[in-house]
């Protein structure tokens, strides 16, 4: 039986949250309809979500890197470049000024390891049903995987927890 | 440092070119279907040039690369290029640390925070009030007591300062306030600036960000101890026997009657200390 998902989960660093809150007034997130696909039964299609997109795995990887003090880990570098890409896109669309682009860049470059600690966004589907976008991935990626983006998530549309 | 001659390229074009490469690499990393990023117009050609630079340096061409590890290395290189470009062309030799301190230190407080405090207007600022502010004094006090958004920055060096924003009809009021040093029940309005709502509409909810943007647009470069910034926080004056007064601050290129300076000094047994300092170019501010 196919059940309707009530909650979407998204993992983001504290730094990402902070920058979005302070400069863009909204959040761009990737999310998944389950937190940990590995605990689902083998017939559940969400079990096919690859580990690289599974919120529980992403959370664990961030946490390991932060606790291990590894500022040069792949996950943290990926996060930094993602944040810079976001800043550039916001500059191009006129949301931030040139000097704010430089401020954000400086904030990212000088961030301490603890600022990359992961946060879990709990997003009720009812709040984002018109914004939720299914990502069109290459067939080679994982044809059964379902990954979503919410391009303009407002702060009042989700809750945050840290484990 | 990249070898591409970036000094003749328009800043927006260079940033857009970097942006397209970031989007392409990110799409590849997430295995998102090709979203038809344009590499044939002028910005696209610039992006191809940057890609070529990176290829020469680390032997990775994003158009051919498929390995996640390679794509991450490529993004790291893009990140370096962008950081170098930003330092050289956007902020040049400006120090942003004190501005970032404000952004990173504020906490949101209830907007009724001042309702029990007595508000007063800083004496130096009072003189300017009539001629520079388009809003009446009762409105200024009322909006300060009940602003729309209020941030507090507490720091042993910088002091207990606040930034607040309020909207009255089509006017945004941005406040800088501080707890009075002698009487902590008294809050001094250090500065109020007013703008048409359209100017900073998307920043009203963040008065600290708004204040910094006002400094970006209307602030003056001030120099203390041979260092030039738009905002200073807690700096010890290096000149011997210096007393805390405005003559220590050299405001350049605006003329002495064309700016209003807000600064808080402290003279200690170790010399003069500026707790904070910033200035507004009155000519530009009044014109707009």
PDB file of C-alpha atoms in Angstrom, chain B residues 8-120:
ATOM      1  CA  UNK B   8      39.261  44.062 -17.279  1.00  0.00           C
ATOM      2  CA  UNK B   9      36.246  41.785 -16.814  1.00  0.00           C
ATOM      3  CA  UNK B  10      33.023  43.214 -15.395  1.00  0.00           C
ATOM      4  CA  UNK B  11      32.515  41.915 -11.862  1.00  0.00           C
ATOM      5  CA  UNK B  12      28.933  40.755 -12.494  1.00  0.00           C
ATOM      6  CA  UNK B  13      30.065  38.796 -15.567  1.00  0.00           C
ATOM      7  CA  UNK B  14      32.885  37.048 -13.744  1.00  0.00           C
ATOM      8  CA  UNK B  15      30.611  36.086 -10.849  1.00  0.00           C
ATOM      9  CA  UNK B  16      27.925  34.854 -13.266  1.00  0.00           C
ATOM     10  CA  UNK B  17      30.520  32.738 -15.080  1.00  0.00           C
ATOM     11  CA  UNK B  18      31.641  31.178 -11.788  1.00  0.00           C
ATOM     12  CA  UNK B  19      27.984  30.650 -10.917  1.00  0.00           C
ATOM     13  CA  UNK B  20      27.318  28.660 -14.118  1.00  0.00           C
ATOM     14  CA  UNK B  21      30.276  26.396 -13.391  1.00  0.00           C
ATOM     15  CA  UNK B  22      29.085  25.911  -9.808  1.00  0.00           C
ATOM     16  CA  UNK B  23      25.609  24.967 -11.058  1.00  0.00           C
ATOM     17  CA  UNK B  24      27.034  22.581 -13.654  1.00  0.00           C
ATOM     18  CA  UNK B  25      29.329  20.850 -11.155  1.00  0.00           C
ATOM     19  CA  UNK B  26      26.596  20.635  -8.549  1.00  0.00           C
ATOM     20  CA  UNK B  27      24.181  19.137 -11.098  1.00  0.00           C
ATOM     21  CA  UNK B  28      26.809  16.575 -12.049  1.00  0.00           C
ATOM     22  CA  UNK B  29      27.509  15.721  -8.438  1.00  0.00           C
ATOM     23  CA  UNK B  30      23.804  15.193  -7.729  1.00  0.00           C
ATOM     24  CA  UNK B  31      23.335  13.503 -11.108  1.00  0.00           C
ATOM     25  CA  UNK B  32      20.610  15.944 -12.041  1.00  0.00           C
ATOM     26  CA  UNK B  33      19.579  15.902 -15.680  1.00  0.00           C
ATOM     27  CA  UNK B  34      21.166  18.596 -17.788  1.00  0.00           C
ATOM     28  CA  UNK B  35      19.344  21.867 -17.227  1.00  0.00           C
ATOM     29  CA  UNK B  36      20.761  23.433 -20.400  1.00  0.00           C
ATOM     30  CA  UNK B  37      23.210  25.883 -18.900  1.00  0.00           C
ATOM     31  CA  UNK B  38      24.229  28.429 -21.510  1.00  0.00           C
ATOM     32  CA  UNK B  39      27.922  28.286 -22.407  1.00  0.00           C
ATOM     33  CA  UNK B  40      27.657  30.001 -25.792  1.00  0.00           C
ATOM     34  CA  UNK B  41      27.032  33.633 -24.831  1.00  0.00           C
ATOM     35  CA  UNK B  42      29.753  35.984 -23.540  1.00  0.00           C
ATOM     36  CA  UNK B  43      29.385  34.877 -19.925  1.00  0.00           C
ATOM     37  CA  UNK B  44      29.368  31.265 -21.060  1.00  0.00           C
ATOM     38  CA  UNK B  45      32.604  31.843 -22.975  1.00  0.00           C
ATOM     39  CA  UNK B  46      34.110  33.422 -19.889  1.00  0.00           C
ATOM     40  CA  UNK B  47      33.049  30.326 -17.932  1.00  0.00           C
ATOM     41  CA  UNK B  48      34.779  28.136 -20.541  1.00  0.00           C
ATOM     42  CA  UNK B  49      37.932  30.210 -20.021  1.00  0.00           C
ATOM     43  CA  UNK B  50      37.749  29.696 -16.251  1.00  0.00           C
ATOM     44  CA  UNK B  51      37.182  25.978 -16.781  1.00  0.00           C
ATOM     45  CA  UNK B  52      40.277  25.943 -18.970  1.00  0.00           C
ATOM     46  CA  UNK B  53      42.298  27.679 -16.250  1.00  0.00           C
ATOM     47  CA  UNK B  54      41.216  25.074 -13.718  1.00  0.00           C
ATOM     48  CA  UNK B  55      41.990  22.264 -16.147  1.00  0.00           C
ATOM     49  CA  UNK B  56      45.531  23.592 -16.600  1.00  0.00           C
ATOM     50  CA  UNK B  57      45.969  23.735 -12.851  1.00  0.00           C
ATOM     51  CA  UNK B  58      44.416  20.486 -11.597  1.00  0.00           C
ATOM     52  CA  UNK B  59      43.767  18.549 -14.795  1.00  0.00           C
ATOM     53  CA  UNK B  60      40.014  18.363 -14.288  1.00  0.00           C
ATOM     54  CA  UNK B  61      37.553  19.481 -16.966  1.00  0.00           C
ATOM     55  CA  UNK B  62      34.068  19.723 -15.520  1.00  0.00           C
ATOM     56  CA  UNK B  63      32.491  18.945 -18.901  1.00  0.00           C
ATOM     57  CA  UNK B  64      34.203  15.545 -18.987  1.00  0.00           C
ATOM     58  CA  UNK B  65      34.529  14.683 -15.330  1.00  0.00           C
ATOM     59  CA  UNK B  66      32.212  12.079 -13.832  1.00  0.00           C
ATOM     60  CA  UNK B  67      33.908  11.062 -10.588  1.00  0.00           C
ATOM     61  CA  UNK B  68      32.455  12.632  -7.445  1.00  0.00           C
ATOM     62  CA  UNK B  69      35.928  13.038  -5.937  1.00  0.00           C
ATOM     63  CA  UNK B  70      37.077  14.961  -9.028  1.00  0.00           C
ATOM     64  CA  UNK B  71      33.983  17.135  -9.039  1.00  0.00           C
ATOM     65  CA  UNK B  72      34.560  18.005  -5.381  1.00  0.00           C
ATOM     66  CA  UNK B  73      38.160  18.963  -6.161  1.00  0.00           C
ATOM     67  CA  UNK B  74      36.915  21.096  -9.023  1.00  0.00           C
ATOM     68  CA  UNK B  75      34.413  22.859  -6.744  1.00  0.00           C
ATOM     69  CA  UNK B  76      37.173  23.490  -4.253  1.00  0.00           C
ATOM     70  CA  UNK B  77      39.175  25.197  -6.995  1.00  0.00           C
ATOM     71  CA  UNK B  78      36.148  27.282  -8.030  1.00  0.00           C
ATOM     72  CA  UNK B  79      35.742  28.234  -4.395  1.00  0.00           C
ATOM     73  CA  UNK B  80      39.396  29.406  -4.260  1.00  0.00           C
ATOM     74  CA  UNK B  81      39.018  31.419  -7.467  1.00  0.00           C
ATOM     75  CA  UNK B  82      35.915  33.096  -6.145  1.00  0.00           C
ATOM     76  CA  UNK B  83      37.504  33.863  -2.747  1.00  0.00           C
ATOM     77  CA  UNK B  84      40.570  35.368  -4.409  1.00  0.00           C
ATOM     78  CA  UNK B  85      38.410  37.398  -6.752  1.00  0.00           C
ATOM     79  CA  UNK B  86      36.198  38.619  -3.910  1.00  0.00           C
ATOM     80  CA  UNK B  87      39.209  39.710  -1.819  1.00  0.00           C
ATOM     81  CA  UNK B  88      40.862  41.498  -4.739  1.00  0.00           C
ATOM     82  CA  UNK B  89      37.834  43.130  -6.353  1.00  0.00           C
ATOM     83  CA  UNK B  90      34.969  43.460  -3.896  1.00  0.00           C
ATOM     84  CA  UNK B  91      36.402  44.076  -0.455  1.00  0.00           C
ATOM     85  CA  UNK B  92      39.935  44.967  -1.562  1.00  0.00           C
ATOM     86  CA  UNK B  93      41.845  45.732   1.625  1.00  0.00           C
ATOM     87  CA  UNK B  94      38.777  46.410   3.777  1.00  0.00           C
ATOM     88  CA  UNK B  95      38.598  44.627   7.096  1.00  0.00           C
ATOM     89  CA  UNK B  96      35.168  43.133   7.676  1.00  0.00           C
ATOM     90  CA  UNK B  97      35.799  41.583  11.072  1.00  0.00           C
ATOM     91  CA  UNK B  98      34.000  44.227  13.130  1.00  0.00           C
ATOM     92  CA  UNK B  99      30.981  44.157  10.834  1.00  0.00           C
ATOM     93  CA  UNK B 100      30.856  40.377  11.024  1.00  0.00           C
ATOM     94  CA  UNK B 101      31.060  40.662  14.809  1.00  0.00           C
ATOM     95  CA  UNK B 102      27.752  42.552  14.781  1.00  0.00           C
ATOM     96  CA  UNK B 103      26.074  39.984  12.560  1.00  0.00           C
ATOM     97  CA  UNK B 104      27.355  37.018  14.510  1.00  0.00           C
ATOM     98  CA  UNK B 105      26.701  38.389  17.988  1.00  0.00           C
ATOM     99  CA  UNK B 106      23.183  39.714  17.938  1.00  0.00           C
ATOM    100  CA  UNK B 107      20.313  37.973  19.634  1.00  0.00           C
ATOM    101  CA  UNK B 108      16.669  38.639  18.876  1.00  0.00           C
ATOM    102  CA  UNK B 109      14.827  40.146  21.815  1.00  0.00           C
ATOM    103  CA  UNK B 110      11.164  40.803  22.478  1.00  0.00           C
ATOM    104  CA  UNK B 111      10.048  44.025  20.900  1.00  0.00           C
ATOM    105  CA  UNK B 112       8.536  45.109  24.220  1.00  0.00           C
ATOM    106  CA  UNK B 113      12.002  44.964  25.795  1.00  0.00           C
ATOM    107  CA  UNK B 114      12.198  48.746  26.176  1.00  0.00           C
ATOM    108  CA  UNK B 115       8.660  49.347  27.348  1.00  0.00           C
ATOM    109  CA  UNK B 116       9.782  49.722  30.979  1.00  0.00           C
ATOM    110  CA  UNK B 117      12.889  51.736  30.196  1.00  0.00           C
ATOM    111  CA  UNK B 118      13.152  55.452  29.886  1.00  0.00           C
ATOM    112  CA  UNK B 119      14.415  56.445  26.498  1.00  0.00           C
ATOM    113  CA  UNK B 120      16.553  59.480  25.906  1.00  0.00           C
TER     114      UNK B 120
END
